[in-house]
JSON list of C-alpha atoms in Angstrom, two decimals:
[
{"chain": "A", "resi": 412, "resn": "UNK", "atom": "CA", "xyz": [6.44, 19.32, 32.45]},
{"chain": "A", "resi": 413, "resn": "UNK", "atom": "CA", "xyz": [8.51, 21.62, 30.25]},
{"chain": "A", "resi": 414, "resn": "UNK", "atom": "CA", "xyz": [12.05, 22.07, 31.51]},
{"chain": "A", "resi": 415, "resn": "UNK", "atom": "CA", "xyz": [13.76, 25.42, 31.06]},
{"chain": "A", "resi": 416, "resn": "UNK", "atom": "CA", "xyz": [17.32, 24.11, 30.99]},
{"chain": "A", "resi": 417, "resn": "UNK", "atom": "CA", "xyz": [18.83, 27.56, 30.51]},
{"chain": "A", "resi": 418, "resn": "UNK", "atom": "CA", "xyz": [17.06, 28.94, 33.58]},
{"chain": "A", "resi": 419, "resn": "UNK", "atom": "CA", "xyz": [18.06, 25.93, 35.67]},
{"chain": "A", "resi": 420, "resn": "UNK", "atom": "CA", "xyz": [21.70, 26.22, 34.60]},
{"chain": "A", "resi": 421, "resn": "UNK", "atom": "CA", "xyz": [21.73, 29.96, 35.29]},
{"chain": "A", "resi": 422, "resn": "UNK", "atom": "CA", "xyz": [20.25, 29.37, 38.74]},
{"chain": "A", "resi": 423, "resn": "UNK", "atom": "CA", "xyz": [22.59, 26.58, 39.84]},
{"chain": "A", "resi": 424, "resn": "UNK", "atom": "CA", "xyz": [25.66, 27.50, 37.72]},
{"chain": "A", "resi": 425, "resn": "UNK", "atom": "CA", "xyz": [26.98, 23.92, 37.92]},
{"chain": "A", "resi": 426, "resn": "UNK", "atom": "CA", "xyz": [26.44, 20.78, 35.84]},
{"chain": "A", "resi": 427, "resn": "UNK", "atom": "CA", "xyz": [28.29, 17.61, 36.78]},
{"chain": "A", "resi": 428, "resn": "UNK", "atom": "CA", "xyz": [29.53, 15.43, 33.92]},
{"chain": "A", "resi": 429, "resn": "UNK", "atom": "CA", "xyz": [29.71, 11.73, 34.76]},
{"chain": "A", "resi": 430, "resn": "UNK", "atom": "CA", "xyz": [31.96, 9.71, 32.47]},
{"chain": "A", "resi": 431, "resn": "UNK", "atom": "CA", "xyz": [33.28, 6.41, 33.76]},
{"chain": "A", "resi": 432, "resn": "UNK", "atom": "CA", "xyz": [34.00, 2.77, 33.09]},
{"chain": "A", "resi": 433, "resn": "UNK", "atom": "CA", "xyz": [31.52, 1.07, 35.40]},
{"chain": "A", "resi": 434, "resn": "UNK", "atom": "CA", "xyz": [27.72, 1.25, 35.43]},
{"chain": "A", "resi": 435, "resn": "UNK", "atom": "CA", "xyz": [27.26, 0.73, 39.16]},
{"chain": "A", "resi": 436, "resn": "UNK", "atom": "CA", "xyz": [29.97, 3.26, 39.99]},
{"chain": "A", "resi": 437, "resn": "UNK", "atom": "CA", "xyz": [28.36, 5.80, 37.65]},
{"chain": "A", "resi": 438, "resn": "UNK", "atom": "CA", "xyz": [25.03, 5.32, 39.39]},
{"chain": "A", "resi": 439, "resn": "UNK", "atom": "CA", "xyz": [26.62, 5.69, 42.82]},
{"chain": "A", "resi": 440, "resn": "UNK", "atom": "CA", "xyz": [28.42, 8.82, 41.62]},
{"chain": "A", "resi": 441, "resn": "UNK", "atom": "CA", "xyz": [25.23, 10.41, 40.35]},
{"chain": "A", "resi": 442, "resn": "UNK", "atom": "CA", "xyz": [23.35, 9.69, 43.55]},
{"chain": "A", "resi": 443, "resn": "UNK", "atom": "CA", "xyz": [26.22, 11.00, 45.69]},
{"chain": "A", "resi": 444, "resn": "UNK", "atom": "CA", "xyz": [26.35, 14.24, 43.70]},
{"chain": "A", "resi": 445, "resn": "UNK", "atom": "CA", "xyz": [22.60, 14.75, 43.94]},
{"chain": "A", "resi": 446, "resn": "UNK", "atom": "CA", "xyz": [22.67, 13.99, 47.66]},
{"chain": "A", "resi": 447, "resn": "UNK", "atom": "CA", "xyz": [25.30, 16.67, 48.18]},
{"chain": "A", "resi": 448, "resn": "UNK", "atom": "CA", "xyz": [23.16, 19.21, 46.35]},
{"chain": "A", "resi": 449, "resn": "UNK", "atom": "CA", "xyz": [24.53, 19.19, 42.80]},
{"chain": "A", "resi": 450, "resn": "UNK", "atom": "CA", "xyz": [21.15, 19.34, 41.12]},
{"chain": "A", "resi": 451, "resn": "UNK", "atom": "CA", "xyz": [22.10, 18.95, 37.44]},
{"chain": "A", "resi": 452, "resn": "UNK", "atom": "CA", "xyz": [23.97, 15.81, 36.40]},
{"chain": "A", "resi": 453, "resn": "UNK", "atom": "CA", "xyz": [24.80, 14.43, 32.97]},
{"chain": "A", "resi": 454, "resn": "UNK", "atom": "CA", "xyz": [25.78, 10.84, 32.23]},
{"chain": "A", "resi": 455, "resn": "UNK", "atom": "CA", "xyz": [27.93, 10.49, 29.10]},
{"chain": "A", "resi": 456, "resn": "UNK", "atom": "CA", "xyz": [26.89, 7.73, 26.73]},
{"chain": "A", "resi": 457, "resn": "UNK", "atom": "CA", "xyz": [30.52, 6.60, 26.57]},
{"chain": "A", "resi": 458, "resn": "UNK", "atom": "CA", "xyz": [29.94, 5.19, 30.07]},
{"chain": "A", "resi": 459, "resn": "UNK", "atom": "CA", "xyz": [29.02, 1.47, 29.94]},
{"chain": "A", "resi": 460, "resn": "UNK", "atom": "CA", "xyz": [25.32, 1.02, 30.67]},
{"chain": "A", "resi": 461, "resn": "UNK", "atom": "CA", "xyz": [24.75, 4.77, 30.49]},
{"chain": "A", "resi": 462, "resn": "UNK", "atom": "CA", "xyz": [21.02, 4.50, 29.85]},
{"chain": "A", "resi": 463, "resn": "UNK", "atom": "CA", "xyz": [20.62, 2.12, 32.78]},
{"chain": "A", "resi": 464, "resn": "UNK", "atom": "CA", "xyz": [22.57, 4.60, 34.91]},
{"chain": "A", "resi": 465, "resn": "UNK", "atom": "CA", "xyz": [20.37, 7.50, 33.80]},
{"chain": "A", "resi": 466, "resn": "UNK", "atom": "CA", "xyz": [17.25, 5.53, 34.67]},
{"chain": "A", "resi": 467, "resn": "UNK", "atom": "CA", "xyz": [18.56, 4.58, 38.11]},
{"chain": "A", "resi": 468, "resn": "UNK", "atom": "CA", "xyz": [19.85, 8.05, 38.98]},
{"chain": "A", "resi": 469, "resn": "UNK", "atom": "CA", "xyz": [16.62, 9.63, 37.81]},
{"chain": "A", "resi": 470, "resn": "UNK", "atom": "CA", "xyz": [14.63, 7.25, 40.04]},
{"chain": "A", "resi": 471, "resn": "UNK", "atom": "CA", "xyz": [16.70, 8.30, 43.07]},
{"chain": "A", "resi": 472, "resn": "UNK", "atom": "CA", "xyz": [16.90, 12.02, 42.24]},
{"chain": "A", "resi": 473, "resn": "UNK", "atom": "CA", "xyz": [15.46, 14.54, 44.70]},
{"chain": "A", "resi": 474, "resn": "UNK", "atom": "CA", "xyz": [12.59, 16.66, 43.44]},
{"chain": "A", "resi": 475, "resn": "UNK", "atom": "CA", "xyz": [13.86, 19.60, 41.41]},
{"chain": "A", "resi": 476, "resn": "UNK", "atom": "CA", "xyz": [16.97, 17.81, 40.17]},
{"chain": "A", "resi": 477, "resn": "UNK", "atom": "CA", "xyz": [17.71, 17.21, 36.49]},
{"chain": "A", "resi": 478, "resn": "UNK", "atom": "CA", "xyz": [19.32, 14.08, 35.08]},
{"chain": "A", "resi": 479, "resn": "UNK", "atom": "CA", "xyz": [20.48, 14.19, 31.47]},
{"chain": "A", "resi": 480, "resn": "UNK", "atom": "CA", "xyz": [22.52, 12.38, 28.86]},
{"chain": "A", "resi": 481, "resn": "UNK", "atom": "CA", "xyz": [25.81, 13.51, 27.37]},
{"chain": "A", "resi": 482, "resn": "UNK", "atom": "CA", "xyz": [27.76, 12.60, 24.25]},
{"chain": "A", "resi": 483, "resn": "UNK", "atom": "CA", "xyz": [24.44, 12.19, 22.44]},
{"chain": "A", "resi": 484, "resn": "UNK", "atom": "CA", "xyz": [25.36, 12.09, 18.76]},
{"chain": "A", "resi": 485, "resn": "UNK", "atom": "CA", "xyz": [22.65, 10.42, 16.67]},
{"chain": "A", "resi": 486, "resn": "UNK", "atom": "CA", "xyz": [18.87, 10.34, 16.36]},
{"chain": "A", "resi": 487, "resn": "UNK", "atom": "CA", "xyz": [19.02, 6.77, 17.68]},
{"chain": "A", "resi": 488, "resn": "UNK", "atom": "CA", "xyz": [20.90, 8.02, 20.74]},
{"chain": "A", "resi": 489, "resn": "UNK", "atom": "CA", "xyz": [18.14, 10.54, 21.37]},
{"chain": "A", "resi": 490, "resn": "UNK", "atom": "CA", "xyz": [15.50, 7.81, 21.25]},
{"chain": "A", "resi": 491, "resn": "UNK", "atom": "CA", "xyz": [17.51, 5.69, 23.69]},
{"chain": "A", "resi": 492, "resn": "UNK", "atom": "CA", "xyz": [18.09, 8.42, 26.26]},
{"chain": "A", "resi": 493, "resn": "UNK", "atom": "CA", "xyz": [14.51, 9.64, 26.04]},
{"chain": "A", "resi": 494, "resn": "UNK", "atom": "CA", "xyz": [13.33, 6.11, 26.79]},
{"chain": "A", "resi": 495, "resn": "UNK", "atom": "CA", "xyz": [15.69, 6.03, 29.78]},
{"chain": "A", "resi": 496, "resn": "UNK", "atom": "CA", "xyz": [14.10, 9.18, 31.18]},
{"chain": "A", "resi": 497, "resn": "UNK", "atom": "CA", "xyz": [16.81, 11.73, 30.39]},
{"chain": "A", "resi": 498, "resn": "UNK", "atom": "CA", "xyz": [15.49, 15.24, 31.01]},
{"chain": "A", "resi": 499, "resn": "UNK", "atom": "CA", "xyz": [18.01, 17.02, 28.82]},
{"chain": "A", "resi": 500, "resn": "UNK", "atom": "CA", "xyz": [20.68, 16.26, 26.23]},
{"chain": "A", "resi": 501, "resn": "UNK", "atom": "CA", "xyz": [24.27, 17.41, 25.86]},
{"chain": "A", "resi": 502, "resn": "UNK", "atom": "CA", "xyz": [26.37, 17.03, 22.73]},
{"chain": "A", "resi": 503, "resn": "UNK", "atom": "CA", "xyz": [30.12, 17.42, 22.15]},
{"chain": "A", "resi": 504, "resn": "UNK", "atom": "CA", "xyz": [29.65, 19.00, 18.71]},
{"chain": "A", "resi": 505, "resn": "UNK", "atom": "CA", "xyz": [27.11, 20.21, 16.16]},
{"chain": "A", "resi": 506, "resn": "UNK", "atom": "CA", "xyz": [25.46, 16.88, 15.35]},
{"chain": "A", "resi": 507, "resn": "UNK", "atom": "CA", "xyz": [22.11, 15.53, 14.18]},
{"chain": "A", "resi": 508, "resn": "UNK", "atom": "CA", "xyz": [20.90, 14.86, 17.71]},
{"chain": "A", "resi": 509, "resn": "UNK", "atom": "CA", "xyz": [20.40, 18.59, 18.33]},
{"chain": "A", "resi": 510, "resn": "UNK", "atom": "CA", "xyz": [17.49, 18.95, 15.93]},
{"chain": "A", "resi": 511, "resn": "UNK", "atom": "CA", "xyz": [16.01, 15.58, 16.92]},
{"chain": "A", "resi": 512, "resn": "UNK", "atom": "CA", "xyz": [16.14, 16.44, 20.63]},
{"chain": "A", "resi": 513, "resn": "UNK", "atom": "CA", "xyz": [14.52, 19.80, 19.98]},
{"chain": "A", "resi": 514, "resn": "UNK", "atom": "CA", "xyz": [11.81, 18.08, 17.91]},
{"chain": "A", "resi": 515, "resn": "UNK", "atom": "CA", "xyz": [11.06, 15.81, 20.86]},
{"chain": "A", "resi": 516, "resn": "UNK", "atom": "CA", "xyz": [10.99, 18.72, 23.31]},
{"chain": "A", "resi": 517, "resn": "UNK", "atom": "CA", "xyz": [14.20, 17.68, 25.06]},
{"chain": "A", "resi": 518, "resn": "UNK", "atom": "CA", "xyz": [16.33, 20.74, 25.85]},
{"chain": "A", "resi": 519, "resn": "UNK", "atom": "CA", "xyz": [19.84, 20.60, 24.42]},
{"chain": "A", "resi": 520, "resn": "UNK", "atom": "CA", "xyz": [23.17, 22.06, 25.51]},
{"chain": "A", "resi": 521, "resn": "UNK", "atom": "CA", "xyz": [25.02, 21.74, 22.23]},
{"chain": "A", "resi": 522, "resn": "UNK", "atom": "CA", "xyz": [28.78, 21.50, 21.96]},
{"chain": "A", "resi": 523, "resn": "UNK", "atom": "CA", "xyz": [30.46, 24.23, 19.91]},
{"chain": "A", "resi": 524, "resn": "UNK", "atom": "CA", "xyz": [33.84, 25.91, 19.85]},
{"chain": "A", "resi": 525, "resn": "UNK", "atom": "CA", "xyz": [33.65, 28.52, 17.08]},
{"chain": "A", "resi": 526, "resn": "UNK", "atom": "CA", "xyz": [31.20, 31.37, 16.53]},
{"chain": "A", "resi": 527, "resn": "UNK", "atom": "CA", "xyz": [29.87, 29.61, 13.41]},
{"chain": "A", "resi": 528, "resn": "UNK", "atom": "CA", "xyz": [29.23, 26.40, 15.34]},
{"chain": "A", "resi": 529, "resn": "UNK", "atom": "CA", "xyz": [27.53, 28.25, 18.17]},
{"chain": "A", "resi": 530, "resn": "UNK", "atom": "CA", "xyz": [25.19, 30.10, 15.83]},
{"chain": "A", "resi": 531, "resn": "UNK", "atom": "CA", "xyz": [24.45, 26.96, 13.81]},
{"chain": "A", "resi": 532, "resn": "UNK", "atom": "CA", "xyz": [23.62, 24.94, 16.92]},
{"chain": "A", "resi": 533, "resn": "UNK", "atom": "CA", "xyz": [21.14, 27.57, 18.11]},
{"chain": "A", "resi": 534, "resn": "UNK", "atom": "CA", "xyz": [19.50, 27.59, 14.68]},
{"chain": "A", "resi": 535, "resn": "UNK", "atom": "CA", "xyz": [19.10, 23.82, 14.98]},
{"chain": "A", "resi": 536, "resn": "UNK", "atom": "CA", "xyz": [17.25, 24.23, 18.27]},
{"chain": "A", "resi": 537, "resn": "UNK", "atom": "CA", "xyz": [19.87, 24.23, 21.02]},
{"chain": "A", "resi": 538, "resn": "UNK", "atom": "CA", "xyz": [18.76, 25.83, 24.29]},
{"chain": "A", "resi": 539, "resn": "UNK", "atom": "CA", "xyz": [22.32, 26.64, 25.35]},
{"chain": "A", "resi": 540, "resn": "UNK", "atom": "CA", "xyz": [25.82, 26.36, 23.95]},
{"chain": "A", "resi": 541, "resn": "UNK", "atom": "CA", "xyz": [28.40, 24.20, 25.67]},
{"chain": "A", "resi": 542, "resn": "UNK", "atom": "CA", "xyz": [31.65, 25.94, 24.79]},
{"chain": "A", "resi": 543, "resn": "UNK", "atom": "CA", "xyz": [33.90, 22.91, 24.44]},
{"chain": "A", "resi": 544, "resn": "UNK", "atom": "CA", "xyz": [36.69, 22.43, 25.17]},
{"chain": "A", "resi": 545, "resn": "UNK", "atom": "CA", "xyz": [36.78, 25.71, 27.07]},
{"chain": "A", "resi": 546, "resn": "UNK", "atom": "CA", "xyz": [40.32, 25.06, 28.26]},
{"chain": "A", "resi": 547, "resn": "UNK", "atom": "CA", "xyz": [41.60, 25.75, 24.73]},
{"chain": "A", "resi": 548, "resn": "UNK", "atom": "CA", "xyz": [41.08, 29.49, 25.12]},
{"chain": "A", "resi": 549, "resn": "UNK", "atom": "CA", "xyz": [39.90, 30.01, 28.67]},
{"chain": "A", "resi": 550, "resn": "UNK", "atom": "CA", "xyz": [37.65, 32.86, 29.85]},
{"chain": "A", "resi": 551, "resn": "UNK", "atom": "CA", "xyz": [39.15, 35.34, 27.37]},
{"chain": "A", "resi": 552, "resn": "UNK", "atom": "CA", "xyz": [38.08, 33.15, 24.46]},
{"chain": "A", "resi": 553, "resn": "UNK", "atom": "CA", "xyz": [34.61, 32.67, 25.93]},
{"chain": "A", "resi": 554, "resn": "UNK", "atom": "CA", "xyz": [34.23, 36.45, 26.15]},
{"chain": "A", "resi": 555, "resn": "UNK", "atom": "CA", "xyz": [35.41, 36.88, 22.56]},
{"chain": "A", "resi": 556, "resn": "UNK", "atom": "CA", "xyz": [32.93, 34.30, 21.23]},
{"chain": "A", "resi": 557, "resn": "UNK", "atom": "CA", "xyz": [30.10, 35.61, 23.38]},
{"chain": "A", "resi": 558, "resn": "UNK", "atom": "CA", "xyz": [30.53, 39.30, 22.52]},
{"chain": "A", "resi": 559, "resn": "UNK", "atom": "CA", "xyz": [28.76, 39.08, 19.12]},
{"chain": "A", "resi": 560, "resn": "UNK", "atom": "CA", "xyz": [26.09, 36.76, 20.58]},
{"chain": "A", "resi": 561, "resn": "UNK", "atom": "CA", "xyz": [25.01, 38.34, 23.88]},
{"chain": "A", "resi": 562, "resn": "UNK", "atom": "CA", "xyz": [21.68, 36.51, 23.80]},
{"chain": "A", "resi": 563, "resn": "UNK", "atom": "CA", "xyz": [23.18, 33.01, 23.49]},
{"chain": "A", "resi": 564, "resn": "UNK", "atom": "CA", "xyz": [23.58, 31.28, 26.87]},
{"chain": "A", "resi": 565, "resn": "UNK", "atom": "CA", "xyz": [27.10, 29.80, 27.10]},
{"chain": "A", "resi": 566, "resn": "UNK", "atom": "CA", "xyz": [28.19, 27.03, 29.46]},
{"chain": "A", "resi": 567, "resn": "UNK", "atom": "CA", "xyz": [31.95, 26.54, 29.86]},
{"chain": "A", "resi": 568, "resn": "UNK", "atom": "CA", "xyz": [32.90, 22.86, 29.73]},
{"chain": "A", "resi": 569, "resn": "UNK", "atom": "CA", "xyz": [36.22, 21.07, 29.50]},
{"chain": "A", "resi": 570, "resn": "UNK", "atom": "CA", "xyz": [39.00, 21.27, 32.07]},
{"chain": "A", "resi": 571, "resn": "UNK", "atom": "CA", "xyz": [37.22, 23.76, 34.33]},
{"chain": "A", "resi": 572, "resn": "UNK", "atom": "CA", "xyz": [38.98, 23.71, 37.69]},
{"chain": "A", "resi": 573, "resn": "UNK", "atom": "CA", "xyz": [37.84, 25.43, 40.87]},
{"chain": "A", "resi": 574, "resn": "UNK", "atom": "CA", "xyz": [40.26, 28.31, 40.34]},
{"chain": "A", "resi": 575, "resn": "UNK", "atom": "CA", "xyz": [38.86, 28.91, 36.85]},
{"chain": "A", "resi": 576, "resn": "UNK", "atom": "CA", "xyz": [35.27, 29.55, 37.92]},
{"chain": "A", "resi": 577, "resn": "UNK", "atom": "CA", "xyz": [35.47, 33.28, 38.69]},
{"chain": "A", "resi": 578, "resn": "UNK", "atom": "CA", "xyz": [37.03, 34.00, 35.30]},
{"chain": "A", "resi": 579, "resn": "UNK", "atom": "CA", "xyz": [34.38, 32.10, 33.37]},
{"chain": "A", "resi": 580, "resn": "UNK", "atom": "CA", "xyz": [31.53, 33.71, 35.28]},
{"chain": "A", "resi": 581, "resn": "UNK", "atom": "CA", "xyz": [33.07, 37.15, 34.78]},
{"chain": "A", "resi": 582, "resn": "UNK", "atom": "CA", "xyz": [33.33, 36.41, 31.04]},
{"chain": "A", "resi": 583, "resn": "UNK", "atom": "CA", "xyz": [29.61, 35.73, 30.89]},
{"chain": "A", "resi": 584, "resn": "UNK", "atom": "CA", "xyz": [29.17, 31.97, 31.29]},
{"chain": "A", "resi": 585, "resn": "UNK", "atom": "CA", "xyz": [25.77, 31.19, 32.80]},
{"chain": "A", "resi": 586, "resn": "UNK", "atom": "CA", "xyz": [27.19, 27.96, 34.24]},
{"chain": "A", "resi": 587, "resn": "UNK", "atom": "CA", "xyz": [30.09, 25.52, 34.07]},
{"chain": "A", "resi": 588, "resn": "UNK", "atom": "CA", "xyz": [30.02, 21.84, 33.24]},
{"chain": "A", "resi": 589, "resn": "UNK", "atom": "CA", "xyz": [32.64, 19.87, 35.14]},
{"chain": "A", "resi": 590, "resn": "UNK", "atom": "CA", "xyz": [33.77, 16.30, 34.61]},
{"chain": "A", "resi": 591, "resn": "UNK", "atom": "CA", "xyz": [37.24, 15.21, 35.69]},
{"chain": "A", "resi": 592, "resn": "UNK", "atom": "CA", "xyz": [38.06, 18.03, 38.14]},
{"chain": "A", "resi": 593, "resn": "UNK", "atom": "CA", "xyz": [34.81, 17.28, 40.03]},
{"chain": "A", "resi": 594, "resn": "UNK", "atom": "CA", "xyz": [34.01, 13.63, 39.40]},
{"chain": "A", "resi": 595, "resn": "UNK", "atom": "CA", "xyz": [37.57, 12.33, 39.34]},
{"chain": "A", "resi": 596, "resn": "UNK", "atom": "CA", "xyz": [37.67, 8.53, 39.20]},
{"chain": "A", "resi": 597, "resn": "UNK", "atom": "CA", "xyz": [34.45, 8.04, 41.18]},
{"chain": "A", "resi": 598, "resn": "UNK", "atom": "CA", "xyz": [32.48, 6.84, 38.13]},
{"chain": "A", "resi": 599, "resn": "UNK", "atom": "CA", "xyz": [35.12, 4.16, 37.58]},
{"chain": "A", "resi": 600, "resn": "UNK", "atom": "CA", "xyz": [35.03, 2.88, 41.15]},
{"chain": "A", "resi": 601, "resn": "UNK", "atom": "CA", "xyz": [36.97, 5.63, 42.91]},
{"chain": "A", "resi": 602, "resn": "UNK", "atom": "CA", "xyz": [36.50, 7.23, 46.32]},
{"chain": "A", "resi": 603, "resn": "UNK", "atom": "CA", "xyz": [32.97, 8.58, 46.85]},
{"chain": "A", "resi": 604, "resn": "UNK", "atom": "CA", "xyz": [33.94, 10.44, 50.01]},
{"chain": "A", "resi": 605, "resn": "UNK", "atom": "CA", "xyz": [36.54, 12.41, 48.04]},
{"chain": "A", "resi": 606, "resn": "UNK", "atom": "CA", "xyz": [33.89, 13.06, 45.40]},
{"chain": "A", "resi": 607, "resn": "UNK", "atom": "CA", "xyz": [31.56, 14.49, 48.04]},
{"chain": "A", "resi": 608, "resn": "UNK", "atom": "CA", "xyz": [34.30, 16.80, 49.29]},
{"chain": "A", "resi": 609, "resn": "UNK", "atom": "CA", "xyz": [34.93, 18.08, 45.76]},
{"chain": "A", "resi": 610, "resn": "UNK", "atom": "CA", "xyz": [31.19, 18.55, 45.25]},
{"chain": "A", "resi": 611, "resn": "UNK", "atom": "CA", "xyz": [30.98, 20.70, 48.37]},
{"chain": "A", "resi": 612, "resn": "UNK", "atom": "CA", "xyz": [33.90, 22.81, 47.15]},
{"chain": "A", "resi": 613, "resn": "UNK", "atom": "CA", "xyz": [32.29, 23.38, 43.74]},
{"chain": "A", "resi": 614, "resn": "UNK", "atom": "CA", "xyz": [28.93, 24.18, 45.30]},
{"chain": "A", "resi": 615, "resn": "UNK", "atom": "CA", "xyz": [30.58, 26.75, 47.54]},
{"chain": "A", "resi": 616, "resn": "UNK", "atom": "CA", "xyz": [32.42, 28.28, 44.60]},
{"chain": "A", "resi": 617, "resn": "UNK", "atom": "CA", "xyz": [29.29, 28.52, 42.47]},
{"chain": "A", "resi": 618, "resn": "UNK", "atom": "CA", "xyz": [27.11, 29.84, 45.25]},
{"chain": "A", "resi": 619, "resn": "UNK", "atom": "CA", "xyz": [25.27, 26.59, 45.84]},
{"chain": "A", "resi": 620, "resn": "UNK", "atom": "CA", "xyz": [24.86, 24.82, 49.15]},
{"chain": "A", "resi": 621, "resn": "UNK", "atom": "CA", "xyz": [25.25, 21.21, 50.12]},
{"chain": "A", "resi": 622, "resn": "UNK", "atom": "CA", "xyz": [22.13, 19.36, 51.23]},
{"chain": "A", "resi": 623, "resn": "UNK", "atom": "CA", "xyz": [21.87, 18.71, 54.96]}
]
């Protein structure tokens, strides 16, 4: 089945970024987020056993959820995450994995900060641009970069707190990607109950709803 990552991001407006130090904790984090109703989760390859985590989270994911891989840099990384069942790819920069993911039919949210990087990433096959790190310039910078590229879907990622969401959405972000402010230390063995509370807060702020 072909996944329209841009449409899914625009509909849910929230992507959780899981980056931790423990495989089992990362898996538990992903499942907790999906259970609460966060339907798009990314596991960064800097997490130990990331591909195993992706496979396990994907197996437990409710229908309609998307489980992807982040910090995907190389063609070899793309092969690994595809084998693990990743449904989309996220990069931190304009790297070779963009074109390889597109070639394989895996949608890519490509990391870019400048207008040149954003345009280049789209030419390489990116479905959306992850403006990263968004905290460098905030919503005003997102608007400035987006103005000449109104047709490029931008996702604000990097230090996006709850209070920042209205500004990014007003500046034209189709969604936000949130790691630390949402996930906290859960993927390194931290409190899952606190994670669930933060997930509910982000879902409320993005217009989503927690699962019953």
